């Protein structure tokens, strides 16, 4: 029981046969393997690579994704995605780890000439990863690509100070109307509508024009907001923070690595 | 001296103050740090992320690139590129590691509630990483983007069997001429020229046309090749295997992460 609960089990690296067996068993039991040692690595698949001997960190995760790290760079020098077939063997007293990805066919072979540390990790991780965009991110995304709010929209300023506060974005629509945009990263509510109505009034006064359009940009809005917005003549444009992050930092539809990532 | 040569030094994790000091000193000495433990992680920068507690592997490399790995996925859940400012401290008996990237400003804070293993790695890695493209990669790249050989070129077949062997690529140029392409991933030499001359003859016979063009595609050619090619009427187009890999797998000019990579 004690052994079962242990998070890190350091292995005796003096006997390669035993080590090989213990690592193989641990992998079958869904453990993560961590090996620090001197190794070479050969990859053949979509291209071919050779890495001559040096000290590295090899991680084989419980989902059989594989990472080989040199002492420099955040990028692994070689790797395989999850679901790889991992075969651990010994050859002439050396530990040999073969990782095969089936489609596309890619094979990574790591040969250890010396092992400094080998450990079995029994990691429990039910943690939740949450990614957020700020209102500033949303503003930047709209300034970068105003069409996500409305086709033909042209921003003319942001964070413009007026009597009631700061206007997130001031823009001109395709018909030449002045537009005030108020951004919320969460739900738009009554206060949002009232705030924007004040900005619209402020700008109508400054510009001396009869009608300035007001648009609230937010992922969603309350029913009360919608009712009030209608009576105030305020518009609503749904936009998710996630979409804004995609606009700012791009989205990688295909999971394929790029050459640059591959060279590392 | 013994201590200096040791590749892996496992640290006593019972005293956080001592641990903090030893890790900090090792980092200053250009070592790589490896910590396995239960931690949470907060990131703020181009976006914002939160990761609730769970067991993870933290690697801080000698170039101060930082990787936080969960037990699944080849992608780190959080990371910082090399050159980050890494600050190791303790707060209420817990190890806190703050990693700051200056431009763009990004901060990653990892808080350990428990440490299973902490190690200082003194890795020596002068290994050479070489990436190769095969002739098949080069052929695929040309088929994908024939303009790299000649503008307006249209491939019609590949690996076509003729009397003397297999034609790498058969194509039609923009003027309607038949073209035979012979690919070499290394230096084109006399044999390459003679081989292609035979394919050209074979195809002229099959097609019953007076003139089929022959082009050798290779990263470079010998002087003898060039002399012979001239007298045989064979052309040469320099093309590097690296360029072919870029065409096949893309090149990532900007090192910025994509959202997808970031979410991991």
PDB file of C-alpha atoms in Angstrom, chain A residues 7-8 10 32 34 36-37 43 45-57 59 61-63 65-82 114 116-117 121-134 137 185-186 242 245-246 248-264, chain B residues 7-8 10 32-34 36-37 43 45-57 59 61-63 65-82 114 116-117 121-134 137 185-186 242 245-246 248-255 257-264:
ATOM      1  CA  UNK A   7       4.421   9.709  -5.813  1.00  0.00           C
ATOM      2  CA  UNK A   8       8.047   9.295  -6.856  1.00  0.00           C
ATOM      3  CA  UNK A  10      13.623   6.285  -7.668  1.00  0.00           C
ATOM      4  CA  UNK A  32       4.876   8.598 -15.938  1.00  0.00           C
ATOM      5  CA  UNK A  34      11.408  10.243 -15.943  1.00  0.00           C
ATOM      6  CA  UNK A  36      17.972  11.664 -16.828  1.00  0.00           C
ATOM      7  CA  UNK A  37      21.013  10.399 -18.644  1.00  0.00           C
ATOM      8  CA  UNK A  43      13.942  10.073 -35.520  1.00  0.00           C
ATOM      9  CA  UNK A  45       9.076   9.899 -40.076  1.00  0.00           C
ATOM     10  CA  UNK A  46       7.948  13.021 -41.849  1.00  0.00           C
ATOM     11  CA  UNK A  47      11.618  13.916 -41.982  1.00  0.00           C
ATOM     12  CA  UNK A  48      14.674  12.339 -40.428  1.00  0.00           C
ATOM     13  CA  UNK A  49      16.828  13.604 -37.590  1.00  0.00           C
ATOM     14  CA  UNK A  50      19.882  12.533 -35.667  1.00  0.00           C
ATOM     15  CA  UNK A  51      20.986  13.771 -32.284  1.00  0.00           C
ATOM     16  CA  UNK A  52      24.436  12.757 -31.128  1.00  0.00           C
ATOM     17  CA  UNK A  53      25.179  11.905 -27.522  1.00  0.00           C
ATOM     18  CA  UNK A  54      24.625  14.310 -24.645  1.00  0.00           C
ATOM     19  CA  UNK A  55      22.890  14.649 -21.268  1.00  0.00           C
ATOM     20  CA  UNK A  56      19.117  14.930 -21.520  1.00  0.00           C
ATOM     21  CA  UNK A  57      15.821  14.560 -19.713  1.00  0.00           C
ATOM     22  CA  UNK A  59       9.761  12.105 -20.000  1.00  0.00           C
ATOM     23  CA  UNK A  61       3.897  10.458 -19.747  1.00  0.00           C
ATOM     24  CA  UNK A  62       1.014   8.278 -18.667  1.00  0.00           C
ATOM     25  CA  UNK A  63      -0.737   8.949 -21.997  1.00  0.00           C
ATOM     26  CA  UNK A  65       3.400  11.182 -25.060  1.00  0.00           C
ATOM     27  CA  UNK A  66       7.178  11.438 -25.144  1.00  0.00           C
ATOM     28  CA  UNK A  67       9.479  14.411 -24.618  1.00  0.00           C
ATOM     29  CA  UNK A  68      13.243  14.565 -24.942  1.00  0.00           C
ATOM     30  CA  UNK A  69      14.718  17.750 -23.502  1.00  0.00           C
ATOM     31  CA  UNK A  70      18.209  19.166 -23.773  1.00  0.00           C
ATOM     32  CA  UNK A  71      19.479  21.499 -21.030  1.00  0.00           C
ATOM     33  CA  UNK A  72      18.526  24.514 -23.142  1.00  0.00           C
ATOM     34  CA  UNK A  73      15.360  25.746 -24.928  1.00  0.00           C
ATOM     35  CA  UNK A  74      11.734  25.394 -23.893  1.00  0.00           C
ATOM     36  CA  UNK A  75      11.165  23.186 -26.907  1.00  0.00           C
ATOM     37  CA  UNK A  76      11.830  19.464 -26.793  1.00  0.00           C
ATOM     38  CA  UNK A  77      14.519  18.362 -29.246  1.00  0.00           C
ATOM     39  CA  UNK A  78      12.470  15.271 -30.095  1.00  0.00           C
ATOM     40  CA  UNK A  79       8.978  14.276 -29.100  1.00  0.00           C
ATOM     41  CA  UNK A  80       5.983  12.123 -29.903  1.00  0.00           C
ATOM     42  CA  UNK A  81       2.327  12.931 -29.250  1.00  0.00           C
ATOM     43  CA  UNK A  82       0.129  10.951 -26.883  1.00  0.00           C
ATOM     44  CA  UNK A 114      24.506   6.159 -19.142  1.00  0.00           C
ATOM     45  CA  UNK A 116      21.982   9.193 -13.912  1.00  0.00           C
ATOM     46  CA  UNK A 117      18.475   8.942 -12.502  1.00  0.00           C
ATOM     47  CA  UNK A 121       6.078   9.065 -11.135  1.00  0.00           C
ATOM     48  CA  UNK A 122       2.600   8.345  -9.892  1.00  0.00           C
ATOM     49  CA  UNK A 123       1.062  11.746 -10.502  1.00  0.00           C
ATOM     50  CA  UNK A 124      -2.489  12.690  -9.638  1.00  0.00           C
ATOM     51  CA  UNK A 125      -3.675  15.742 -11.448  1.00  0.00           C
ATOM     52  CA  UNK A 126      -7.334  16.616 -11.563  1.00  0.00           C
ATOM     53  CA  UNK A 127      -6.534  20.324 -11.658  1.00  0.00           C
ATOM     54  CA  UNK A 128      -8.594  22.632 -13.847  1.00  0.00           C
ATOM     55  CA  UNK A 129      -6.911  24.877 -16.390  1.00  0.00           C
ATOM     56  CA  UNK A 130      -8.806  28.076 -17.206  1.00  0.00           C
ATOM     57  CA  UNK A 131      -7.817  30.653 -19.772  1.00  0.00           C
ATOM     58  CA  UNK A 132      -9.187  34.168 -19.689  1.00  0.00           C
ATOM     59  CA  UNK A 133      -9.056  37.198 -21.925  1.00  0.00           C
ATOM     60  CA  UNK A 134      -9.176  40.640 -20.346  1.00  0.00           C
ATOM     61  CA  UNK A 137      -7.528  41.836 -24.928  1.00  0.00           C
ATOM     62  CA  UNK A 185     -15.763  40.480 -20.762  1.00  0.00           C
ATOM     63  CA  UNK A 186     -18.652  38.995 -18.798  1.00  0.00           C
ATOM     64  CA  UNK A 242     -11.937  33.266 -26.537  1.00  0.00           C
ATOM     65  CA  UNK A 245      -7.659  35.618 -28.079  1.00  0.00           C
ATOM     66  CA  UNK A 246      -7.826  33.737 -31.367  1.00  0.00           C
ATOM     67  CA  UNK A 248      -4.852  38.288 -31.231  1.00  0.00           C
ATOM     68  CA  UNK A 249      -2.715  35.173 -31.080  1.00  0.00           C
ATOM     69  CA  UNK A 250      -4.069  33.016 -33.911  1.00  0.00           C
ATOM     70  CA  UNK A 251      -5.551  29.581 -33.826  1.00  0.00           C
ATOM     71  CA  UNK A 252      -3.758  26.474 -34.950  1.00  0.00           C
ATOM     72  CA  UNK A 253      -6.390  24.359 -36.631  1.00  0.00           C
ATOM     73  CA  UNK A 254      -4.081  21.582 -37.572  1.00  0.00           C
ATOM     74  CA  UNK A 255      -2.105  20.014 -34.754  1.00  0.00           C
ATOM     75  CA  UNK A 256       0.770  19.228 -37.104  1.00  0.00           C
ATOM     76  CA  UNK A 257       4.083  20.614 -36.050  1.00  0.00           C
ATOM     77  CA  UNK A 258       5.773  23.261 -38.108  1.00  0.00           C
ATOM     78  CA  UNK A 259       9.330  22.782 -39.249  1.00  0.00           C
ATOM     79  CA  UNK A 260      10.494  25.447 -36.887  1.00  0.00           C
ATOM     80  CA  UNK A 261       8.979  23.669 -33.931  1.00  0.00           C
ATOM     81  CA  UNK A 262      10.456  20.463 -35.174  1.00  0.00           C
ATOM     82  CA  UNK A 263      13.999  21.778 -35.488  1.00  0.00           C
ATOM     83  CA  UNK A 264      13.521  23.281 -32.009  1.00  0.00           C
TER      84      UNK A 264
ATOM     85  CA  UNK B   7      25.080  14.935 -12.842  1.00  0.00           C
ATOM     86  CA  UNK B   8      22.053  14.647 -10.577  1.00  0.00           C
ATOM     87  CA  UNK B  10      18.712  15.023  -5.151  1.00  0.00           C
ATOM     88  CA  UNK B  32      18.879  22.816 -14.615  1.00  0.00           C
ATOM     89  CA  UNK B  33      16.253  22.347 -11.897  1.00  0.00           C
ATOM     90  CA  UNK B  34      13.725  19.550 -11.767  1.00  0.00           C
ATOM     91  CA  UNK B  36       8.088  17.046  -8.982  1.00  0.00           C
ATOM     92  CA  UNK B  37       5.264  18.032  -6.680  1.00  0.00           C
ATOM     93  CA  UNK B  43      -0.128  33.078 -15.600  1.00  0.00           C
ATOM     94  CA  UNK B  45       0.512  38.245 -19.768  1.00  0.00           C
ATOM     95  CA  UNK B  46      -0.898  38.115 -23.255  1.00  0.00           C
ATOM     96  CA  UNK B  47      -3.870  36.406 -21.672  1.00  0.00           C
ATOM     97  CA  UNK B  48      -4.493  35.097 -18.186  1.00  0.00           C
ATOM     98  CA  UNK B  49      -4.679  31.524 -16.977  1.00  0.00           C
ATOM     99  CA  UNK B  50      -5.253  29.661 -13.763  1.00  0.00           C
ATOM    100  CA  UNK B  51      -4.365  26.068 -13.029  1.00  0.00           C
ATOM    101  CA  UNK B  52      -5.699  24.590  -9.822  1.00  0.00           C
ATOM    102  CA  UNK B  53      -3.680  22.186  -7.712  1.00  0.00           C
ATOM    103  CA  UNK B  54      -2.357  18.872  -9.003  1.00  0.00           C
ATOM    104  CA  UNK B  55       0.828  16.821  -9.372  1.00  0.00           C
ATOM    105  CA  UNK B  56       3.217  18.170 -11.988  1.00  0.00           C
ATOM    106  CA  UNK B  57       6.773  18.231 -13.245  1.00  0.00           C
ATOM    107  CA  UNK B  59      11.703  22.015 -15.297  1.00  0.00           C
ATOM    108  CA  UNK B  61      16.544  24.865 -17.655  1.00  0.00           C
ATOM    109  CA  UNK B  62      20.007  26.360 -17.541  1.00  0.00           C
ATOM    110  CA  UNK B  63      18.926  29.027 -20.060  1.00  0.00           C
ATOM    111  CA  UNK B  65      13.343  28.509 -20.001  1.00  0.00           C
ATOM    112  CA  UNK B  66      10.560  27.085 -17.868  1.00  0.00           C
ATOM    113  CA  UNK B  67       8.223  24.150 -18.462  1.00  0.00           C
ATOM    114  CA  UNK B  68       5.338  22.963 -16.335  1.00  0.00           C
ATOM    115  CA  UNK B  69       4.078  19.530 -17.330  1.00  0.00           C
ATOM    116  CA  UNK B  70       0.962  17.675 -16.280  1.00  0.00           C
ATOM    117  CA  UNK B  71       0.941  13.856 -16.423  1.00  0.00           C
ATOM    118  CA  UNK B  72      -0.764  13.985 -19.818  1.00  0.00           C
ATOM    119  CA  UNK B  73      -0.089  15.683 -23.189  1.00  0.00           C
ATOM    120  CA  UNK B  74       3.218  16.411 -24.879  1.00  0.00           C
ATOM    121  CA  UNK B  75       2.508  20.111 -24.473  1.00  0.00           C
ATOM    122  CA  UNK B  76       3.443  21.966 -21.313  1.00  0.00           C
ATOM    123  CA  UNK B  77       0.429  23.457 -19.540  1.00  0.00           C
ATOM    124  CA  UNK B  78       2.435  26.599 -18.783  1.00  0.00           C
ATOM    125  CA  UNK B  79       5.842  27.683 -19.935  1.00  0.00           C
ATOM    126  CA  UNK B  80       8.196  30.581 -20.456  1.00  0.00           C
ATOM    127  CA  UNK B  81      10.876  30.927 -23.123  1.00  0.00           C
ATOM    128  CA  UNK B  82      14.584  31.126 -22.382  1.00  0.00           C
ATOM    129  CA  UNK B 114       4.025  19.638  -1.555  1.00  0.00           C
ATOM    130  CA  UNK B 116       7.962  14.938  -3.856  1.00  0.00           C
ATOM    131  CA  UNK B 117      11.381  15.294  -5.451  1.00  0.00           C
ATOM    132  CA  UNK B 121      20.860  18.610 -12.842  1.00  0.00           C
ATOM    133  CA  UNK B 122      24.316  19.346 -14.127  1.00  0.00           C
ATOM    134  CA  UNK B 123      23.814  18.352 -17.744  1.00  0.00           C
ATOM    135  CA  UNK B 124      26.500  18.427 -20.398  1.00  0.00           C
ATOM    136  CA  UNK B 125      25.125  18.393 -23.867  1.00  0.00           C
ATOM    137  CA  UNK B 126      27.321  19.255 -26.805  1.00  0.00           C
ATOM    138  CA  UNK B 127      25.385  16.879 -29.040  1.00  0.00           C
ATOM    139  CA  UNK B 128      24.656  17.871 -32.630  1.00  0.00           C
ATOM    140  CA  UNK B 129      21.105  17.833 -33.938  1.00  0.00           C
ATOM    141  CA  UNK B 130      20.800  17.233 -37.680  1.00  0.00           C
ATOM    142  CA  UNK B 131      17.603  17.281 -39.661  1.00  0.00           C
ATOM    143  CA  UNK B 132      17.376  15.662 -43.064  1.00  0.00           C
ATOM    144  CA  UNK B 133      14.813  15.542 -45.809  1.00  0.00           C
ATOM    145  CA  UNK B 134      14.608  12.421 -47.934  1.00  0.00           C
ATOM    146  CA  UNK B 137      10.251  14.611 -49.090  1.00  0.00           C
ATOM    147  CA  UNK B 185      19.109  15.071 -51.975  1.00  0.00           C
ATOM    148  CA  UNK B 186      22.894  15.416 -52.111  1.00  0.00           C
ATOM    149  CA  UNK B 242      15.545  22.198 -45.937  1.00  0.00           C
ATOM    150  CA  UNK B 245      10.710  20.553 -45.460  1.00  0.00           C
ATOM    151  CA  UNK B 246       9.540  24.139 -45.104  1.00  0.00           C
ATOM    152  CA  UNK B 248       5.846  20.422 -46.576  1.00  0.00           C
ATOM    153  CA  UNK B 249       5.556  21.350 -42.931  1.00  0.00           C
ATOM    154  CA  UNK B 250       5.592  25.147 -42.988  1.00  0.00           C
ATOM    155  CA  UNK B 251       7.938  27.556 -41.350  1.00  0.00           C
ATOM    156  CA  UNK B 252       7.063  29.533 -38.269  1.00  0.00           C
ATOM    157  CA  UNK B 253       8.698  32.894 -38.741  1.00  0.00           C
ATOM    158  CA  UNK B 254       7.391  34.344 -35.553  1.00  0.00           C
ATOM    159  CA  UNK B 255       8.213  32.436 -32.400  1.00  0.00           C
ATOM    160  CA  UNK B 257       2.800  30.876 -29.463  1.00  0.00           C
ATOM    161  CA  UNK B 258      -0.598  30.314 -30.956  1.00  0.00           C
ATOM    162  CA  UNK B 259      -3.645  30.185 -28.743  1.00  0.00           C
ATOM    163  CA  UNK B 260      -4.005  26.503 -29.382  1.00  0.00           C
ATOM    164  CA  UNK B 261      -0.506  25.818 -28.177  1.00  0.00           C
ATOM    165  CA  UNK B 262      -1.135  28.019 -25.223  1.00  0.00           C
ATOM    166  CA  UNK B 263      -4.303  26.250 -24.118  1.00  0.00           C
ATOM    167  CA  UNK B 264      -2.417  22.968 -24.627  1.00  0.00           C
TER     168      UNK B 264
END
